[in-house]
PDB file of C-alpha atoms in Angstrom:
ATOM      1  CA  UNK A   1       2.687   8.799  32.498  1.00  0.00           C
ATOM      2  CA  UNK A   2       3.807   5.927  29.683  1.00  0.00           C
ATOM      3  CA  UNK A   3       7.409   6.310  28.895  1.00  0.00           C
ATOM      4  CA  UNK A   4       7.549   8.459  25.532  1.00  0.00           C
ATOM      5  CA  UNK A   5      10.080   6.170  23.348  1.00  0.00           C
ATOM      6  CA  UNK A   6      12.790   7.620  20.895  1.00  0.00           C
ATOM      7  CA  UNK A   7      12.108   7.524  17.062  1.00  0.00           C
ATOM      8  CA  UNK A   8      15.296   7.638  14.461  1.00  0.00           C
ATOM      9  CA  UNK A   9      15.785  10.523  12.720  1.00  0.00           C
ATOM     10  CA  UNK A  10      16.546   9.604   9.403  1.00  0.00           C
ATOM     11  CA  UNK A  11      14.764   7.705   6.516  1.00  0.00           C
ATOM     12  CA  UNK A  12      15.772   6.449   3.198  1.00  0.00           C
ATOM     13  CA  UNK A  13      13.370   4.871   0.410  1.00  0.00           C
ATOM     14  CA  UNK A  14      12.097   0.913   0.613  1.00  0.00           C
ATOM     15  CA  UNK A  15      12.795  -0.530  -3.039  1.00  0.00           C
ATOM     16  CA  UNK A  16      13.400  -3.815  -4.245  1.00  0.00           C
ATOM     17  CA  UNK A  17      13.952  -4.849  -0.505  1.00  0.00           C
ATOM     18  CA  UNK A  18      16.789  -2.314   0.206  1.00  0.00           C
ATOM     19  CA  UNK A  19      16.609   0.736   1.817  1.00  0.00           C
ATOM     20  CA  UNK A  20      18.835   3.449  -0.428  1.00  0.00           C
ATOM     21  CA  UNK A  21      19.306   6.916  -0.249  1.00  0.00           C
ATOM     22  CA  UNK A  22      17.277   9.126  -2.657  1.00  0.00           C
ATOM     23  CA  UNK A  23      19.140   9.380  -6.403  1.00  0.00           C
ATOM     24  CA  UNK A  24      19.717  13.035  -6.169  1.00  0.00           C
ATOM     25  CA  UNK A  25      20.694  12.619  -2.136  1.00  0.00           C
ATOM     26  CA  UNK A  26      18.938  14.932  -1.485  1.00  0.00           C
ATOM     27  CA  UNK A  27      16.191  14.830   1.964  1.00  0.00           C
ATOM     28  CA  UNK A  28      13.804  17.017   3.716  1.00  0.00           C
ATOM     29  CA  UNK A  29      12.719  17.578   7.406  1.00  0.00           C
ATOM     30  CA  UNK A  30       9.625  16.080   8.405  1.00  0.00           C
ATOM     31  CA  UNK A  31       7.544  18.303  11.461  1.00  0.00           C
ATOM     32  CA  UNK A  32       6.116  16.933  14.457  1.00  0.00           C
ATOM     33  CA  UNK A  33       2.479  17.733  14.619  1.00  0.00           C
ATOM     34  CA  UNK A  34       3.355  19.919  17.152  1.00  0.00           C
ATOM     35  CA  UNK A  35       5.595  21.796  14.900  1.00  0.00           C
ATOM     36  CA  UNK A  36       8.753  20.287  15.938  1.00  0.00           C
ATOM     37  CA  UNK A  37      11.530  18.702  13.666  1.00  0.00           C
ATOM     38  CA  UNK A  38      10.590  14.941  13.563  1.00  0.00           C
ATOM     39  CA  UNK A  39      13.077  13.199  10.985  1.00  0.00           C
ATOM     40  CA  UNK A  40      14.842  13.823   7.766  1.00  0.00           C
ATOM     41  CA  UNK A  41      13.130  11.919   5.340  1.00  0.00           C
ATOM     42  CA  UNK A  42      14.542  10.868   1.743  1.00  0.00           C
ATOM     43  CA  UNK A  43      13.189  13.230  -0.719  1.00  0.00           C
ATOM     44  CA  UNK A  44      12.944  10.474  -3.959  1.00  0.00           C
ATOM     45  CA  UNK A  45      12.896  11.839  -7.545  1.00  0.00           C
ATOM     46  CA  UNK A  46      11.178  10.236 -10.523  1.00  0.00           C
ATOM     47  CA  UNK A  47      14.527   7.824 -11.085  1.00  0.00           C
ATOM     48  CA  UNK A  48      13.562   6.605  -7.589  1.00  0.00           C
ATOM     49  CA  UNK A  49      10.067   5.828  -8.718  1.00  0.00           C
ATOM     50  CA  UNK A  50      11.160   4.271 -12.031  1.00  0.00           C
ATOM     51  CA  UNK A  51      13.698   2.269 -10.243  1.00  0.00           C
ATOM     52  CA  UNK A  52      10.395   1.147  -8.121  1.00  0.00           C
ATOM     53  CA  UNK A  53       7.998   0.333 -10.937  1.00  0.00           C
ATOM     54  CA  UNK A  54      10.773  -2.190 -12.292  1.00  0.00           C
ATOM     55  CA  UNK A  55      11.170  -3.992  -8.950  1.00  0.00           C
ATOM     56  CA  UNK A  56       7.563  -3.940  -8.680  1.00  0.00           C
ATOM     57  CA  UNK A  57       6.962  -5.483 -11.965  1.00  0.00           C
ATOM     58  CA  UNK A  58       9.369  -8.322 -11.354  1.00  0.00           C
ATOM     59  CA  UNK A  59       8.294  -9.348  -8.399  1.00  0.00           C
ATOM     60  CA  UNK A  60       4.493  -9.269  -9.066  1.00  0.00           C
ATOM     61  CA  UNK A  61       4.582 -12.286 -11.522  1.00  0.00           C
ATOM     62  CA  UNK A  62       6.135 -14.531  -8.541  1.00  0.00           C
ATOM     63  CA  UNK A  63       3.628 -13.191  -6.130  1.00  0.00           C
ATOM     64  CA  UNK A  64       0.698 -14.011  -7.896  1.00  0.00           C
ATOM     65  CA  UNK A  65       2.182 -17.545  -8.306  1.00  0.00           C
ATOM     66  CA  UNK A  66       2.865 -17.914  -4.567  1.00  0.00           C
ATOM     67  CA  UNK A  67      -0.330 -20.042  -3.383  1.00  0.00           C
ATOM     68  CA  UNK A  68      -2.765 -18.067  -1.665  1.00  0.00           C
ATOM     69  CA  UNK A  69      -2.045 -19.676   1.714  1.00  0.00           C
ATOM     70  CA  UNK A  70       1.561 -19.222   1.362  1.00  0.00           C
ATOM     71  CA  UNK A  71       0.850 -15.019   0.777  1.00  0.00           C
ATOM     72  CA  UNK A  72      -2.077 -15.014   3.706  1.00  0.00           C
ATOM     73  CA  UNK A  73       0.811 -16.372   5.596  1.00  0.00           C
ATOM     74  CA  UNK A  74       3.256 -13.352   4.934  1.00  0.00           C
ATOM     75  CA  UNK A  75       0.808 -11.003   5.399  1.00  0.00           C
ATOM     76  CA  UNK A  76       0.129 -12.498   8.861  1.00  0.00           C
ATOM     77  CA  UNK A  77       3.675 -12.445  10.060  1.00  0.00           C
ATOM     78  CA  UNK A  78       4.055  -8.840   8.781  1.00  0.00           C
ATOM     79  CA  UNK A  79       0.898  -7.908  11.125  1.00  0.00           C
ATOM     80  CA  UNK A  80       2.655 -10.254  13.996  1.00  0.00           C
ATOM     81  CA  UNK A  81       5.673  -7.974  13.663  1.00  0.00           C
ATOM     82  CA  UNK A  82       3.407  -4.696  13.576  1.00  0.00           C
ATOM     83  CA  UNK A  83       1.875  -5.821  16.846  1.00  0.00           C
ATOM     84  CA  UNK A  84       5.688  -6.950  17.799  1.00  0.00           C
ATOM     85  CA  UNK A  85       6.840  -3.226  17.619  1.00  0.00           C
ATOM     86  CA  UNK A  86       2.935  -1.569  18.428  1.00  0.00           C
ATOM     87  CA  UNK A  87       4.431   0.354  21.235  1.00  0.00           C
ATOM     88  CA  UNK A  88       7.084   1.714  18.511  1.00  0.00           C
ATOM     89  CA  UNK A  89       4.198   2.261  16.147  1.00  0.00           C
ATOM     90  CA  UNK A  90       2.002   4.338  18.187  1.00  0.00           C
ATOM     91  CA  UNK A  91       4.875   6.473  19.248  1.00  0.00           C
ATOM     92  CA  UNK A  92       5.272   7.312  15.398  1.00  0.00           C
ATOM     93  CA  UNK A  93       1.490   7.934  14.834  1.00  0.00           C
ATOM     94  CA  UNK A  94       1.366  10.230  18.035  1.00  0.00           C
ATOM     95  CA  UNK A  95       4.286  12.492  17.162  1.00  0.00           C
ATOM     96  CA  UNK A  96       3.127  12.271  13.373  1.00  0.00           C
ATOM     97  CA  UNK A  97      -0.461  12.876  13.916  1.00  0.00           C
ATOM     98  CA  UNK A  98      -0.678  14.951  17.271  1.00  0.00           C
ATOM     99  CA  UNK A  99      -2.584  12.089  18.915  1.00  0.00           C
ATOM    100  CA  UNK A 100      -3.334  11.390  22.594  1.00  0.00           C
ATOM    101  CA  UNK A 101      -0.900   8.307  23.750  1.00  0.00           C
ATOM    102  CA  UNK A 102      -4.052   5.740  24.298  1.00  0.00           C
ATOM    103  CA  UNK A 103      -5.721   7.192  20.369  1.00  0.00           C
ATOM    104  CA  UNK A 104      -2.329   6.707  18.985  1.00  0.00           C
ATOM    105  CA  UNK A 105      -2.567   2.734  20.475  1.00  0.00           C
ATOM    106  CA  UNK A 106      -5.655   2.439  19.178  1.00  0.00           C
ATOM    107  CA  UNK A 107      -5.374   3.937  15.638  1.00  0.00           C
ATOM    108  CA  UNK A 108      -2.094   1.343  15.346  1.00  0.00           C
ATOM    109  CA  UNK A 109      -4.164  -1.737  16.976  1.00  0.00           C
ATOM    110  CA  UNK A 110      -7.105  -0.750  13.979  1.00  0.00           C
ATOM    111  CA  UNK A 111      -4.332  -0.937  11.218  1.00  0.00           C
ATOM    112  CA  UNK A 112      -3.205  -4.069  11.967  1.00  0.00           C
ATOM    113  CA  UNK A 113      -6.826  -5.725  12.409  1.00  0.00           C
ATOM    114  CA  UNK A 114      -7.033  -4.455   9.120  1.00  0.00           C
ATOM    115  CA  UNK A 115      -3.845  -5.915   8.317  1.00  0.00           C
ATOM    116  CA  UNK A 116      -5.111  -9.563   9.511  1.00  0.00           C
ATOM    117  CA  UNK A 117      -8.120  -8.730   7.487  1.00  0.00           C
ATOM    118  CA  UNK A 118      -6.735  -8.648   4.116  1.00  0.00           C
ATOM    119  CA  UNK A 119      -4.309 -11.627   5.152  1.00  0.00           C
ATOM    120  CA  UNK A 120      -7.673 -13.828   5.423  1.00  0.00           C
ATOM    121  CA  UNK A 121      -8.758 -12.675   2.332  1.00  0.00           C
ATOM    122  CA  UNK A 122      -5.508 -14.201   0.274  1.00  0.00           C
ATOM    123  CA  UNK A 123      -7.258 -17.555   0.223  1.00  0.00           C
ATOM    124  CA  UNK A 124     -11.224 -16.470  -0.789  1.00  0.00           C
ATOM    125  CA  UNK A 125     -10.745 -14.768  -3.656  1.00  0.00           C
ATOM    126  CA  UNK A 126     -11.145 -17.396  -5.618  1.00  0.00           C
ATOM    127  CA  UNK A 127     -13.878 -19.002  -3.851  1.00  0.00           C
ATOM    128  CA  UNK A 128     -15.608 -15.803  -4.621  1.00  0.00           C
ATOM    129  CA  UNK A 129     -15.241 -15.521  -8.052  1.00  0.00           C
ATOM    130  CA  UNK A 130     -13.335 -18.024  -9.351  1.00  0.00           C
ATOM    131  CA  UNK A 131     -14.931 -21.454 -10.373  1.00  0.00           C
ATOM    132  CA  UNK A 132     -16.715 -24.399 -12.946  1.00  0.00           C
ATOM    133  CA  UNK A 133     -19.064 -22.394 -15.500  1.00  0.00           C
ATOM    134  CA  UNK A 134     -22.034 -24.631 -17.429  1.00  0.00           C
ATOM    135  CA  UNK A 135     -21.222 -24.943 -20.699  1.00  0.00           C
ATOM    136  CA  UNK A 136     -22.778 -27.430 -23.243  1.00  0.00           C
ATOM    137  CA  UNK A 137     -20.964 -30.564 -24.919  1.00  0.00           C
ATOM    138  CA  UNK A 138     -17.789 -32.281 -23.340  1.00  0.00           C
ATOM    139  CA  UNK A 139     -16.577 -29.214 -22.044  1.00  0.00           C
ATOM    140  CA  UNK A 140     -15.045 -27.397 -19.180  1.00  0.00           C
ATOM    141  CA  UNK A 141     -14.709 -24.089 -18.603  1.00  0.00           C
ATOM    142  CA  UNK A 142     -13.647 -22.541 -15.373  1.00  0.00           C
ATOM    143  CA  UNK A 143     -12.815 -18.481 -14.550  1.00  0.00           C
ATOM    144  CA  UNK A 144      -9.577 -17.719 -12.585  1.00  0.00           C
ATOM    145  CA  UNK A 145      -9.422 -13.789 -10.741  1.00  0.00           C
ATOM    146  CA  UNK A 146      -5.911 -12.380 -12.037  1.00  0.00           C
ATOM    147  CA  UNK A 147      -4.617  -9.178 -10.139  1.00  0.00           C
ATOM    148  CA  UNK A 148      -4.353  -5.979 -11.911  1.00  0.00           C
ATOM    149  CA  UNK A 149      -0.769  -6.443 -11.210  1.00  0.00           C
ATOM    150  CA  UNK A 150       1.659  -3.153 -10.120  1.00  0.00           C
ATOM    151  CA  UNK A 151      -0.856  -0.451  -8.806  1.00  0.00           C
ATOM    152  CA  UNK A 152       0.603   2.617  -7.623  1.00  0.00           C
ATOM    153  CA  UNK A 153      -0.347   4.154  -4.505  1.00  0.00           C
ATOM    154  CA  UNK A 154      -1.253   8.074  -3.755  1.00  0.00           C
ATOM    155  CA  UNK A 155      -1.529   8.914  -0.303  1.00  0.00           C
ATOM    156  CA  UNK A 156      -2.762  12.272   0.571  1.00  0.00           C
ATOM    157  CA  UNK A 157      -0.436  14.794   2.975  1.00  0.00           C
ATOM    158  CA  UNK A 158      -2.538  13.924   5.849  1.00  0.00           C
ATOM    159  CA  UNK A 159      -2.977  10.110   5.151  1.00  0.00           C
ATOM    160  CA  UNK A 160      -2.952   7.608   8.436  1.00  0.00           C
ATOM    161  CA  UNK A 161      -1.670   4.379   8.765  1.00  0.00           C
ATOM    162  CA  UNK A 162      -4.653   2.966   8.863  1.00  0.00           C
ATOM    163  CA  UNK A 163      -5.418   4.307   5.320  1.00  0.00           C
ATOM    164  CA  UNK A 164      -2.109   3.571   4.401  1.00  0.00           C
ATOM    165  CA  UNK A 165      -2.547  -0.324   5.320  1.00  0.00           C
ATOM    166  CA  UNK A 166      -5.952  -0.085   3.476  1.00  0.00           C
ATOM    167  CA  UNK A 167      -4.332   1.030   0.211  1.00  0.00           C
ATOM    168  CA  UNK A 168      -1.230  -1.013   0.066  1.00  0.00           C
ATOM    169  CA  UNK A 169      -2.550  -4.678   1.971  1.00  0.00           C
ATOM    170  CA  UNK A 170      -6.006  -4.611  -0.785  1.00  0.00           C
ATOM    171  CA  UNK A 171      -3.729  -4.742  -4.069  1.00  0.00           C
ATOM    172  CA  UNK A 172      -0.779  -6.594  -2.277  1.00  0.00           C
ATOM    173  CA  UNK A 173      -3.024  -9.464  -0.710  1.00  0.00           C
ATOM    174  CA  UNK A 174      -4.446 -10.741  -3.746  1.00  0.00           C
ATOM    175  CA  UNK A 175      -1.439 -10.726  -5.979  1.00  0.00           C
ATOM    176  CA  UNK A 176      -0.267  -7.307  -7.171  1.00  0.00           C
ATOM    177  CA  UNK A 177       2.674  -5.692  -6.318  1.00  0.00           C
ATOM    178  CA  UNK A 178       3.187  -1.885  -5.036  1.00  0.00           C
ATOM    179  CA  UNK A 179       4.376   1.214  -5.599  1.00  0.00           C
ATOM    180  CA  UNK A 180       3.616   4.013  -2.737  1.00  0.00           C
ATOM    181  CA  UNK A 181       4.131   7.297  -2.573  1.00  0.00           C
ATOM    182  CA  UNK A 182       3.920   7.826   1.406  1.00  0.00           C
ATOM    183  CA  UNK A 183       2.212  10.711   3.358  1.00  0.00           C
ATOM    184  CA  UNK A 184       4.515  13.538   2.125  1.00  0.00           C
ATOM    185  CA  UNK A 185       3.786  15.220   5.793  1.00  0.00           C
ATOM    186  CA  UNK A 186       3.543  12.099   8.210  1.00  0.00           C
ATOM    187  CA  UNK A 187       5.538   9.728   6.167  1.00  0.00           C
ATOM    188  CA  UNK A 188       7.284   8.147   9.191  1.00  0.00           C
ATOM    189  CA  UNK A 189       4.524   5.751  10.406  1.00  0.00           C
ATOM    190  CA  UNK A 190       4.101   4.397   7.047  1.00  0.00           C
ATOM    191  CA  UNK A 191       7.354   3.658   5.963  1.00  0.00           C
ATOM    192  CA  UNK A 192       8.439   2.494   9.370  1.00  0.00           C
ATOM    193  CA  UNK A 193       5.387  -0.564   8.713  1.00  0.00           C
ATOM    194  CA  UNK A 194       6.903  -1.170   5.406  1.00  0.00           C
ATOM    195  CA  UNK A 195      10.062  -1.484   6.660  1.00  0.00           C
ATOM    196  CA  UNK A 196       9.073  -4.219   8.911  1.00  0.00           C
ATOM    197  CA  UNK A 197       8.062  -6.237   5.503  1.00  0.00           C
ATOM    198  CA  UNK A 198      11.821  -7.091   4.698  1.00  0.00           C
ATOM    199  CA  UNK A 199      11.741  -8.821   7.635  1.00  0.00           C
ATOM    200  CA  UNK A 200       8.338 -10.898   7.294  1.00  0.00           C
ATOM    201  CA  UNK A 201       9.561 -12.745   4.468  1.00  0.00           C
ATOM    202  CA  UNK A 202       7.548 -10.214   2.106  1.00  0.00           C
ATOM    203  CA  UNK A 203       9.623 -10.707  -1.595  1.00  0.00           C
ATOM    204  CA  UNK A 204      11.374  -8.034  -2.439  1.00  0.00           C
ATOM    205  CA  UNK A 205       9.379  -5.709  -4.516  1.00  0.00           C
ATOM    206  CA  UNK A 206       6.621  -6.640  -4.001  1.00  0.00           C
ATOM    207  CA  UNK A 207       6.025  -3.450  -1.393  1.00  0.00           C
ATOM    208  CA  UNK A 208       7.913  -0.644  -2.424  1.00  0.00           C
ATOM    209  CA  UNK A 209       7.627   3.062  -0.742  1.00  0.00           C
ATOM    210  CA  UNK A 210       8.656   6.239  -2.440  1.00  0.00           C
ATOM    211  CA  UNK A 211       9.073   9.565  -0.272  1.00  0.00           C
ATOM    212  CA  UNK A 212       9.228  13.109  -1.390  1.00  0.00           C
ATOM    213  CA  UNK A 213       7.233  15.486  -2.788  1.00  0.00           C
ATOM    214  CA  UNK A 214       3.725  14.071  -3.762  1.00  0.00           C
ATOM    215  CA  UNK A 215       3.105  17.395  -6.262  1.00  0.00           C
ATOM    216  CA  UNK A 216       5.622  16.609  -8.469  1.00  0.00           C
ATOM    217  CA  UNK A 217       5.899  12.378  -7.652  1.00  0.00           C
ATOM    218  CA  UNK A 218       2.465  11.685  -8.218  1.00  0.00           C
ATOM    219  CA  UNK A 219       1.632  13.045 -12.036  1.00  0.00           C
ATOM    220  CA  UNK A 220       4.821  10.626 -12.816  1.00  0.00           C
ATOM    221  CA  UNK A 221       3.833   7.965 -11.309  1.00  0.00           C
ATOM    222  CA  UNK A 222       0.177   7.475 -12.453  1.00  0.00           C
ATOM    223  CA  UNK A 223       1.117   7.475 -16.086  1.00  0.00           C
ATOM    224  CA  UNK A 224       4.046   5.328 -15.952  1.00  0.00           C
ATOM    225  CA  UNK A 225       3.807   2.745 -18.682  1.00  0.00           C
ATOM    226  CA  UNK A 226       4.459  -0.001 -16.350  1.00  0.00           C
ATOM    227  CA  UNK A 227       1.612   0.885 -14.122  1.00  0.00           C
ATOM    228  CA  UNK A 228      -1.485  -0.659 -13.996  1.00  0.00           C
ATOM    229  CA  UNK A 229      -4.031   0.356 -11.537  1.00  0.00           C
ATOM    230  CA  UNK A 230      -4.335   3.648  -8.925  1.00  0.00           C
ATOM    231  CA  UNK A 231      -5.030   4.322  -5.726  1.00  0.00           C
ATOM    232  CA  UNK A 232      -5.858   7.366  -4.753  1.00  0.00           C
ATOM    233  CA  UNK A 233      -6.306   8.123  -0.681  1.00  0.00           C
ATOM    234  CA  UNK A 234      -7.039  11.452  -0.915  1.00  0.00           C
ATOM    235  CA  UNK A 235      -9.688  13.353  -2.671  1.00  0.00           C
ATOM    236  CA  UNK A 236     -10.210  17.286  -3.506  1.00  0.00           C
ATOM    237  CA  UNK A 237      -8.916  19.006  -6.718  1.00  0.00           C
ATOM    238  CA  UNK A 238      -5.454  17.552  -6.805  1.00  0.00           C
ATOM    239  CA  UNK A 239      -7.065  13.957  -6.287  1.00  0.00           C
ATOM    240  CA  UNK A 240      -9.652  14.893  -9.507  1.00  0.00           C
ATOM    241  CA  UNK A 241      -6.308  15.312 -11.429  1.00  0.00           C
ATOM    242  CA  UNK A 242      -4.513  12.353 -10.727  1.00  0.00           C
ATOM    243  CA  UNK A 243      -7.409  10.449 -11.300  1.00  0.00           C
ATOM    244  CA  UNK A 244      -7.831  11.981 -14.604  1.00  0.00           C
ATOM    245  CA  UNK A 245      -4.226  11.754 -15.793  1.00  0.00           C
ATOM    246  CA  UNK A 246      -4.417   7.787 -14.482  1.00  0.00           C
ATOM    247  CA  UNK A 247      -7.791   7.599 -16.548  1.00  0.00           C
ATOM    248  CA  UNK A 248      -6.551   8.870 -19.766  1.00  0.00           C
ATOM    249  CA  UNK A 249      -3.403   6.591 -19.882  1.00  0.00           C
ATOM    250  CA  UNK A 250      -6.301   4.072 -19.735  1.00  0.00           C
ATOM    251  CA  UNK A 251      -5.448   2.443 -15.732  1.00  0.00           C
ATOM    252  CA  UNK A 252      -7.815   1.543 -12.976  1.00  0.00           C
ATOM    253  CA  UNK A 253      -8.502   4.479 -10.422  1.00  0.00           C
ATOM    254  CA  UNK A 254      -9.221   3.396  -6.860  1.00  0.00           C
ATOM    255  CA  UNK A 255     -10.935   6.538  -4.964  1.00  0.00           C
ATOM    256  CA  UNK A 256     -11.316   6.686  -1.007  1.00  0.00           C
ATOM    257  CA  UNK A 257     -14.581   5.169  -1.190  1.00  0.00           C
ATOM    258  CA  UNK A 258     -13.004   1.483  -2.751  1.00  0.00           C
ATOM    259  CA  UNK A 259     -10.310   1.412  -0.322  1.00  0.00           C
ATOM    260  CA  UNK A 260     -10.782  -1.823   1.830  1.00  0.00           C
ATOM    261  CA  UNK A 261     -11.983  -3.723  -1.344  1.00  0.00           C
ATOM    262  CA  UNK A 262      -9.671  -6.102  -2.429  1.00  0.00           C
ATOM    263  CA  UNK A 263     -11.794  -7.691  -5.151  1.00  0.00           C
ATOM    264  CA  UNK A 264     -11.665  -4.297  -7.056  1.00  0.00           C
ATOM    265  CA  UNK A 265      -7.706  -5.211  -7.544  1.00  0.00           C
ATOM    266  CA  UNK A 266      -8.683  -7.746 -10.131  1.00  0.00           C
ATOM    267  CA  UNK A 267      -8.295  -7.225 -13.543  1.00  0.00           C
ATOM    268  CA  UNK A 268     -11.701  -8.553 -14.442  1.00  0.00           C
ATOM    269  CA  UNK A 269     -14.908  -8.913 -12.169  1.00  0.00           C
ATOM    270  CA  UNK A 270     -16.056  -5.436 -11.869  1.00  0.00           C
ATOM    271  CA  UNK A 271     -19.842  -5.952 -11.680  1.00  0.00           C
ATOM    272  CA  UNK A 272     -19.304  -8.820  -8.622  1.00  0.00           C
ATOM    273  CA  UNK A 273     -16.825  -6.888  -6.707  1.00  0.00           C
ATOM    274  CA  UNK A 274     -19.334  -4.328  -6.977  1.00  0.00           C
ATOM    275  CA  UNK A 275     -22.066  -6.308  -5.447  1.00  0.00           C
ATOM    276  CA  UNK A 276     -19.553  -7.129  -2.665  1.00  0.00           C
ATOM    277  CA  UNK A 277     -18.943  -3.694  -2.059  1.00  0.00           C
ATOM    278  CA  UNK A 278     -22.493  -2.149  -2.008  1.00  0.00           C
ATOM    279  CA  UNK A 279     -22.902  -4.992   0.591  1.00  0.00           C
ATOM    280  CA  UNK A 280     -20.140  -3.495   3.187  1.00  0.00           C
ATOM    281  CA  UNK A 281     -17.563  -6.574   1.855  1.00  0.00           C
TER     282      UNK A 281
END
């Protein structure tokens, strides 16, 4: 039998790069899957996601002008310190998710392939769609992919860490920054990955992970002035309304189906990234 490792039992916020306590103080107990108390977990209120939106936003401007090697090369130490701490990982997803020991190992080992995955991608972007258009005369014109720039992330009560790494690594890897509202019922794999970002040379900011109650979080968070893009893990009536509240203060909406797309984090390129997609890219 593989030696069962201890978890911590307590859990504040990621923002800006720190780790503080919820605004009101307040926290809430987090169940095993098994129905056994797991971890309190910081229970953050709207000032908690406000306070995240404005790190967000000032970090996202240096991100995108971090050379795309230089950000492929954060991601990749990130996933080096995933697979650093996999044993620690899995232990998380098992008592979150009510996983066999060798499922939990694997369900970690597929989030950080996917992690690697997006870290490659840093650097194609703009071999993809950037580049020299044909114009006439003595002219040059060239196109340039910008990122939406802070998307806020959604996950759904039951969310992995695999979908987890799919909706924050997309946005982060080619130049936004992120705002995430973790798995309000297994909450602890997630943020224990982002933590592991102050420590992988990640800027501060640029990740940011909000826990509490998604019911009344989310509706504040897709409509905040400052945010530009949505993604949405989970689908159902309460994803319908997000998605509609996002759409109606006139912001991108990622569904399930767009997840592991990063090209659909651009601001511009729709129809291509499209293409991509259709073509299982």
């Amino acid at each position: 039998m593989s030696e069962r490792l201890d978890v911590k039992k307590t859990y504040k916020l990621l923002v800006n790069g720190a780790f503080p306590r919820s605004e009101s103080g307040r926290s809430y107990p987090v169940m095993s899957a098994g129905g056994d108390f797991l971890a309190n977990v910081a229970q953050g209120s709207r000032k908690d996601l406000r306070d995240a939106v404005v790190a967000a936003r000032s970090a996202q401007s240096k991100w995108w002008a971090a050379s795309a090697y230089n950000r492929g090369q954060v991601l990749y130490r990130w996933a080096e310190m995933a697979e650093s701490r996999g044993a620690e990982l899995a232990e998380h997803v098992r008592v979150a998710e009510g996983l066999a020991a060798k499922d939990a190992r694997a369900s970690v080992a597929r989030a950080i392939d996917r992690l690697v995955w997006y870290a490659g991608w840093t650097d194609k972007v703009a071999q993809v769609l950037g580049g020299a258009n044909p114009v006439a005369g003595p002219f040059f014109n060239f196109s340039l992919p910008a990122p939406s720039g802070v998307v806020a992330v959604v996950a759904d009560q039951d969310s992995s860490l695999e979908g987890f790494v799919e909706c924050v690594a997309a946005p982060i890897c080619v130049g936004n920054a992120v705002v995430a509202i973790a798995s309000e019922r297994r909450p602890t794999p997630a943020i224990t990955l982002a933590e592991m970002t102050v420590t992988s040379d990640l800027p501060a900011g640029v990740l940011n992970v909000v826990s509490g109650v998604t019911s009344e979080l989310a509706p504040h968070l897709v409509v905040h002035e400052d945010v530009d893009g949505v993604d949405l893990t989970g689908a159902g009536a309460a994803g319908d309304d997000l998605a509609r509240r996002a759409a109606a203060s006139i912001k991108r909406v990622y569904r399930p189906r767009d997840d592991e797309n990063p090209l659909r984090r651009l601001r511009s390129f729709v129809e291509t990234s499209t293409v991509w997609h259709t073509i299982g890219q």
